mmCIF file of C-alpha atoms in Angstrom:
data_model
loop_
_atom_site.group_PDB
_atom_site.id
_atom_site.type_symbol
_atom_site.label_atom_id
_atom_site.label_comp_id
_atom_site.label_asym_id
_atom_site.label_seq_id
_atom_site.Cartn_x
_atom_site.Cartn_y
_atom_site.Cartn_z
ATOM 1 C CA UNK P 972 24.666 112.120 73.788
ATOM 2 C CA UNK P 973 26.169 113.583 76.651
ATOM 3 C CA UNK P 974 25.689 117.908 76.838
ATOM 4 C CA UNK P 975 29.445 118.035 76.696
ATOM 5 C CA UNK P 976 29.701 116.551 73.668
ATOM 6 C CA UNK P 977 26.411 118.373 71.786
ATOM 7 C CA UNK P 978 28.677 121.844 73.287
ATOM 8 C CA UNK P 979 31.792 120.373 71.582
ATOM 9 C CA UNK P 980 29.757 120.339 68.186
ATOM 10 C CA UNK P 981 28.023 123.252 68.797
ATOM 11 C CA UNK P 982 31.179 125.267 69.211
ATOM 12 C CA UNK P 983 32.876 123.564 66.406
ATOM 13 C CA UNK P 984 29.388 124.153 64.260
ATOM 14 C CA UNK P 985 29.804 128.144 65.281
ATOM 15 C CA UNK P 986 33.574 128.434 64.171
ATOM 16 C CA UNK P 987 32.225 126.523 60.522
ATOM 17 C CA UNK P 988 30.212 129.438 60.497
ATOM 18 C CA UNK P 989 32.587 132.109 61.089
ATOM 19 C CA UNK P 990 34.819 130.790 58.951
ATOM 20 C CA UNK P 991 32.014 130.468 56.126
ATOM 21 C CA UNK P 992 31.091 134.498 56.694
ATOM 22 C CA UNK P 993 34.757 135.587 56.504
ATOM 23 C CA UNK P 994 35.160 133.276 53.238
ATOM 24 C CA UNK P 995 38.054 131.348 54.646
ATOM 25 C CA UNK P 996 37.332 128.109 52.786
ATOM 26 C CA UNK P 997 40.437 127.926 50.479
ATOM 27 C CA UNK P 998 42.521 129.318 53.154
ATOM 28 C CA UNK P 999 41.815 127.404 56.770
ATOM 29 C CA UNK P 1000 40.894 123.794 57.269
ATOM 30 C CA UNK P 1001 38.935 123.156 60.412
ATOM 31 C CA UNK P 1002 39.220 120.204 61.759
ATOM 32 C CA UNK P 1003 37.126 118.033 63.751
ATOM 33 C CA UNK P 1004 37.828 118.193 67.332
ATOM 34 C CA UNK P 1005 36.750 113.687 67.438
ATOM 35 C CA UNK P 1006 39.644 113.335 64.086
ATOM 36 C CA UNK P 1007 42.392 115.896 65.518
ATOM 37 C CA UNK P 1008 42.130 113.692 69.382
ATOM 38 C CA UNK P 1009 42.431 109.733 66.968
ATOM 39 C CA UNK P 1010 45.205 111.390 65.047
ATOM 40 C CA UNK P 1011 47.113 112.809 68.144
ATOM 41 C CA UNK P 1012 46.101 109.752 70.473
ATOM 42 C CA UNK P 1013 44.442 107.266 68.577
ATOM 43 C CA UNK P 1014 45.637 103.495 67.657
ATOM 44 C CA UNK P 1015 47.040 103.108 63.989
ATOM 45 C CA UNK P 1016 44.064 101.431 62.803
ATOM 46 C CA UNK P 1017 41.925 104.087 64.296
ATOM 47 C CA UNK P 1018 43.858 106.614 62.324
ATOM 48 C CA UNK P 1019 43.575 104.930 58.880
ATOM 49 C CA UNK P 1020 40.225 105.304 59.715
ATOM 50 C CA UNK P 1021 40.408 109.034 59.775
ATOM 51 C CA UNK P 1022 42.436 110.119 56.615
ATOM 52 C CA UNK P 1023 39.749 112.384 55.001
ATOM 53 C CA UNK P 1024 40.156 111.183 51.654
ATOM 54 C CA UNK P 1025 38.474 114.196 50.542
ATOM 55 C CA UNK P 1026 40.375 116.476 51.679
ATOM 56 C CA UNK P 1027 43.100 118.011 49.694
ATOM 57 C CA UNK P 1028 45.425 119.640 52.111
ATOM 58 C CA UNK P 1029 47.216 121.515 49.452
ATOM 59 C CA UNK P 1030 43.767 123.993 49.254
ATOM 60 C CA UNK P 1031 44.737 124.806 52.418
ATOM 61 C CA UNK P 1032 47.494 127.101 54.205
ATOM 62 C CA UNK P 1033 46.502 125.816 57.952
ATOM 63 C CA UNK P 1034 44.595 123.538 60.061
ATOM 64 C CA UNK P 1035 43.046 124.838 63.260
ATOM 65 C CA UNK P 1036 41.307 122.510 65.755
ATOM 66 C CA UNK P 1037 40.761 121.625 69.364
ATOM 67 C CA UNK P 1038 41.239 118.579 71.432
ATOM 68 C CA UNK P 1039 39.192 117.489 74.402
ATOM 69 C CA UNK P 1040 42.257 115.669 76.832
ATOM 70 C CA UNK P 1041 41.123 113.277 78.788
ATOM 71 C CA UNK P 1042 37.185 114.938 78.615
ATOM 72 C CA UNK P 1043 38.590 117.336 81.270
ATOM 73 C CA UNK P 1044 40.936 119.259 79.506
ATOM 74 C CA UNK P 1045 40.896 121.823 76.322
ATOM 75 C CA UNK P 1046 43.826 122.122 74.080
ATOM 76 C CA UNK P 1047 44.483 124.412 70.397
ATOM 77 C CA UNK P 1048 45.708 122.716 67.474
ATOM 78 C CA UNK P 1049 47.255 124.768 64.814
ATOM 79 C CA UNK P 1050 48.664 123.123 61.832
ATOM 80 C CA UNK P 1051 50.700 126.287 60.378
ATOM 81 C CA UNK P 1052 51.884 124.831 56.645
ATOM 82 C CA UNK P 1053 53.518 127.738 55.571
ATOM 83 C CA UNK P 1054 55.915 127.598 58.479
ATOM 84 C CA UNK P 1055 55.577 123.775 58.493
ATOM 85 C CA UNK P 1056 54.532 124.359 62.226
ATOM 86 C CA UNK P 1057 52.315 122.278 64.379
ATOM 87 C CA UNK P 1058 51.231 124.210 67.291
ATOM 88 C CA UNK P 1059 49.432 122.669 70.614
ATOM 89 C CA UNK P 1060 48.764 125.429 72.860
ATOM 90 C CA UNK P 1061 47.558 124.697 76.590
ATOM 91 C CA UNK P 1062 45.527 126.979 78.283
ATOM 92 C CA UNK P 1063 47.192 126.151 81.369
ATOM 93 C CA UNK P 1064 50.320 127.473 82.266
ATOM 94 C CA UNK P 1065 52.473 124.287 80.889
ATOM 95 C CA UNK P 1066 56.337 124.430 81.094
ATOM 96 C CA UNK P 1067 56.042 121.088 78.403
ATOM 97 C CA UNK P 1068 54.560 122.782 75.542
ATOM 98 C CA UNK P 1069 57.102 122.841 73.376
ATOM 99 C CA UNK P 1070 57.732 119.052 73.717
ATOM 100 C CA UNK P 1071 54.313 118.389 73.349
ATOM 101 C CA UNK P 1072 53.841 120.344 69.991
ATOM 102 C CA UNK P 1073 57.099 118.659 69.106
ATOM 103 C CA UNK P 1074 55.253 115.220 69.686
ATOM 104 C CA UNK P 1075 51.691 116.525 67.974
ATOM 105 C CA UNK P 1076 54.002 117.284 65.354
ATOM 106 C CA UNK P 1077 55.607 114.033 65.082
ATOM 107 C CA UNK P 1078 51.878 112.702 65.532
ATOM 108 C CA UNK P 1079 51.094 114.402 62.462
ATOM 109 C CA UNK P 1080 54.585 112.707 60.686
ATOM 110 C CA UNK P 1081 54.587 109.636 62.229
ATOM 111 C CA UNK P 1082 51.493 108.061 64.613
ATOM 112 C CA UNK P 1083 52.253 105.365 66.443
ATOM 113 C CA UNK P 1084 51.329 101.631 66.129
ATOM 114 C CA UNK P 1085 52.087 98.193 68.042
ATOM 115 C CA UNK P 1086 53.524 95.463 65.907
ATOM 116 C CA UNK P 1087 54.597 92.351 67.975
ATOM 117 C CA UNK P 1088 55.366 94.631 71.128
ATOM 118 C CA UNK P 1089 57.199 96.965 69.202
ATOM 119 C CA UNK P 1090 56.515 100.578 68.046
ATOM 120 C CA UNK P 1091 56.289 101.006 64.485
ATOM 121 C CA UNK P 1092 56.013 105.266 63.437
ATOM 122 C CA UNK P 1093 53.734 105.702 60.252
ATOM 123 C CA UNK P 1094 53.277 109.202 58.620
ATOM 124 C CA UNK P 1095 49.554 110.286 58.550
ATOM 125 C CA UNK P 1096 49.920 112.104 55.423
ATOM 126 C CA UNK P 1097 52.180 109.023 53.856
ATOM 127 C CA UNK P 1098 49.311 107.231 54.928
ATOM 128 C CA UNK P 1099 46.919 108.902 53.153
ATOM 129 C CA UNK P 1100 49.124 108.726 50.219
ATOM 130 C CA UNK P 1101 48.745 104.820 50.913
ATOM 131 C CA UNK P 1102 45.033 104.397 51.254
ATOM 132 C CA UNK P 1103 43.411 107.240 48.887
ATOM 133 C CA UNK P 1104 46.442 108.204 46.656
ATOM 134 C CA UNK P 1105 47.039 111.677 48.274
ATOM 135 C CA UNK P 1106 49.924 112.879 48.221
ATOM 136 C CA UNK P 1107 49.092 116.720 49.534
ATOM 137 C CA UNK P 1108 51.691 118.060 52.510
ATOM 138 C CA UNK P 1109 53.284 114.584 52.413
ATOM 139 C CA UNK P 1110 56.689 116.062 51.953
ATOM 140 C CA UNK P 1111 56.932 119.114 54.788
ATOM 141 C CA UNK P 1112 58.907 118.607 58.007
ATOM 142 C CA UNK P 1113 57.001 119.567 60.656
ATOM 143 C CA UNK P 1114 58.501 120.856 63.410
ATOM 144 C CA UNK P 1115 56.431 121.576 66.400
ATOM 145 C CA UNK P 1116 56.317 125.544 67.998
ATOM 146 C CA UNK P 1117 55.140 127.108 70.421
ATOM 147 C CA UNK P 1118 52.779 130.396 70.507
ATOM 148 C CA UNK P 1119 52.230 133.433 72.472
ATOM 149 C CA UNK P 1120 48.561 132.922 74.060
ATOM 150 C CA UNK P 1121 46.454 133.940 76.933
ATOM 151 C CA UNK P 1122 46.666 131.274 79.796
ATOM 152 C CA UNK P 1123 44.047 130.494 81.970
ATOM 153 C CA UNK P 1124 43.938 131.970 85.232
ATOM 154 C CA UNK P 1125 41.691 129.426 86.990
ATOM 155 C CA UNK P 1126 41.257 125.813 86.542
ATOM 156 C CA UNK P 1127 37.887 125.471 84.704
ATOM 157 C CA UNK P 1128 38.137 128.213 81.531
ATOM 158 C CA UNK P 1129 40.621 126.435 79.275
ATOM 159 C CA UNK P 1130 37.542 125.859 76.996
ATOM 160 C CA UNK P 1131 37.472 129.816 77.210
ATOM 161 C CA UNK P 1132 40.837 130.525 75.979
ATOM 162 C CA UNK P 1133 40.860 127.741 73.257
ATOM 163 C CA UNK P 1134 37.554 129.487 71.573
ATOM 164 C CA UNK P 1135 39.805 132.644 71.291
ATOM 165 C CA UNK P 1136 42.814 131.253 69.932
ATOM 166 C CA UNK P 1137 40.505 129.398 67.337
ATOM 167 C CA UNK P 1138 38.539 132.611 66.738
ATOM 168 C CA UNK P 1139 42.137 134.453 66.685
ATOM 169 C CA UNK P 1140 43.526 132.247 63.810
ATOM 170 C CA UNK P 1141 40.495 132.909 61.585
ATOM 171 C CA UNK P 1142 40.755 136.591 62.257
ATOM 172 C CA UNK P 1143 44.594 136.381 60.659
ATOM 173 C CA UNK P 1144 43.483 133.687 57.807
ATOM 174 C CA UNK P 1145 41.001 137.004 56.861
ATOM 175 C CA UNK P 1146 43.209 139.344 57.214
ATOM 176 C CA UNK P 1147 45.810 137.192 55.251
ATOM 177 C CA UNK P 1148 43.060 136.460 52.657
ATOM 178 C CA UNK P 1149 41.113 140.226 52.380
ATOM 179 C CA UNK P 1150 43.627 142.466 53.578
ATOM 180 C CA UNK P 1151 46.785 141.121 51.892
#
């Protein structure tokens, strides 16, 4: 296993953690960082691999994850379903952001598939109403948005920045949850 990938877990482990401490479990759903990159890039097949049938969504009021682009690149996920907002924040200064949290939110609606050279769009939570009779968040229209965060100012910290937007969002679920 290669030492970025044991850092991947190990950063993902630490956030479990946090999260555990601050008693976020009803209120935040992390999400693996190998699940969030198949739903958001992966092949339809892949994906209906990956519908955490025991998950119920409806537990939850967010999602918060991280995607490794490319193995070169860090981005935030924030799944937002009291806004019905999917959030992908870049590190790096990126003019596209909004279109790309548009299309991580369409992702999260529809993933795409190749039937007979065409593309075929397939909601991820519809599927999971398919394969494990879930119907949690199948219904919202997500919309993708775009948040204020720090941006990197050189080209290797995006890793950096994406630890404190994760460790930003459980710092609101516990004020959200404790604090009212």
């Amino acid at each position: 296993m290669s030492a970025c990938r044991h850092s991947l877990q190990i950063i993902e482990c630490l956030f479990h953690i946090h999260a555990h401490k601050c008693e976020l479990g009803t209120r935040i759903y992390i999400l693996n960082h190998y699940t969030a990159g198949v739903i958001l890039f992966g092949e339809r097949e892949e994906v209906r691999r990956h519908t955490l049938s025991k998950i119920h969504f409806d537990s939850y009021g967010a999602i918060v994850s991280f995607v490794h682009v490319d193995g070169i690149h860090w981005t935030f996920l924030y799944i937002n379903a009291e806004e019905s907002t999917v959030y992908l924040a870049d590190p790096a200064r990126n003019s596209a952001e909004q279109a790309e949290s548009d299309n991580a939110a369409k992702k999260f609606r529809m993933h795409c598939t190749l039937i007979i050279y065409l593309i075929s769009r397939s909601d991820y939570f519809k599927m999971r109403r398919t394969c494990c009779s879930k119907t949690d968040w199948v219904d919202i229209k997500w919309k993708g948005g775009v948040m204020k965060h720090p941006v990197q100012q050189d080209g290797n910290s995006c890793g950096v920045v994406v630890c404190m937007l994760l460790g930003l969002s459980l710092f609101t679920a516990f004020q959200k949850t404790h604090l009212g």
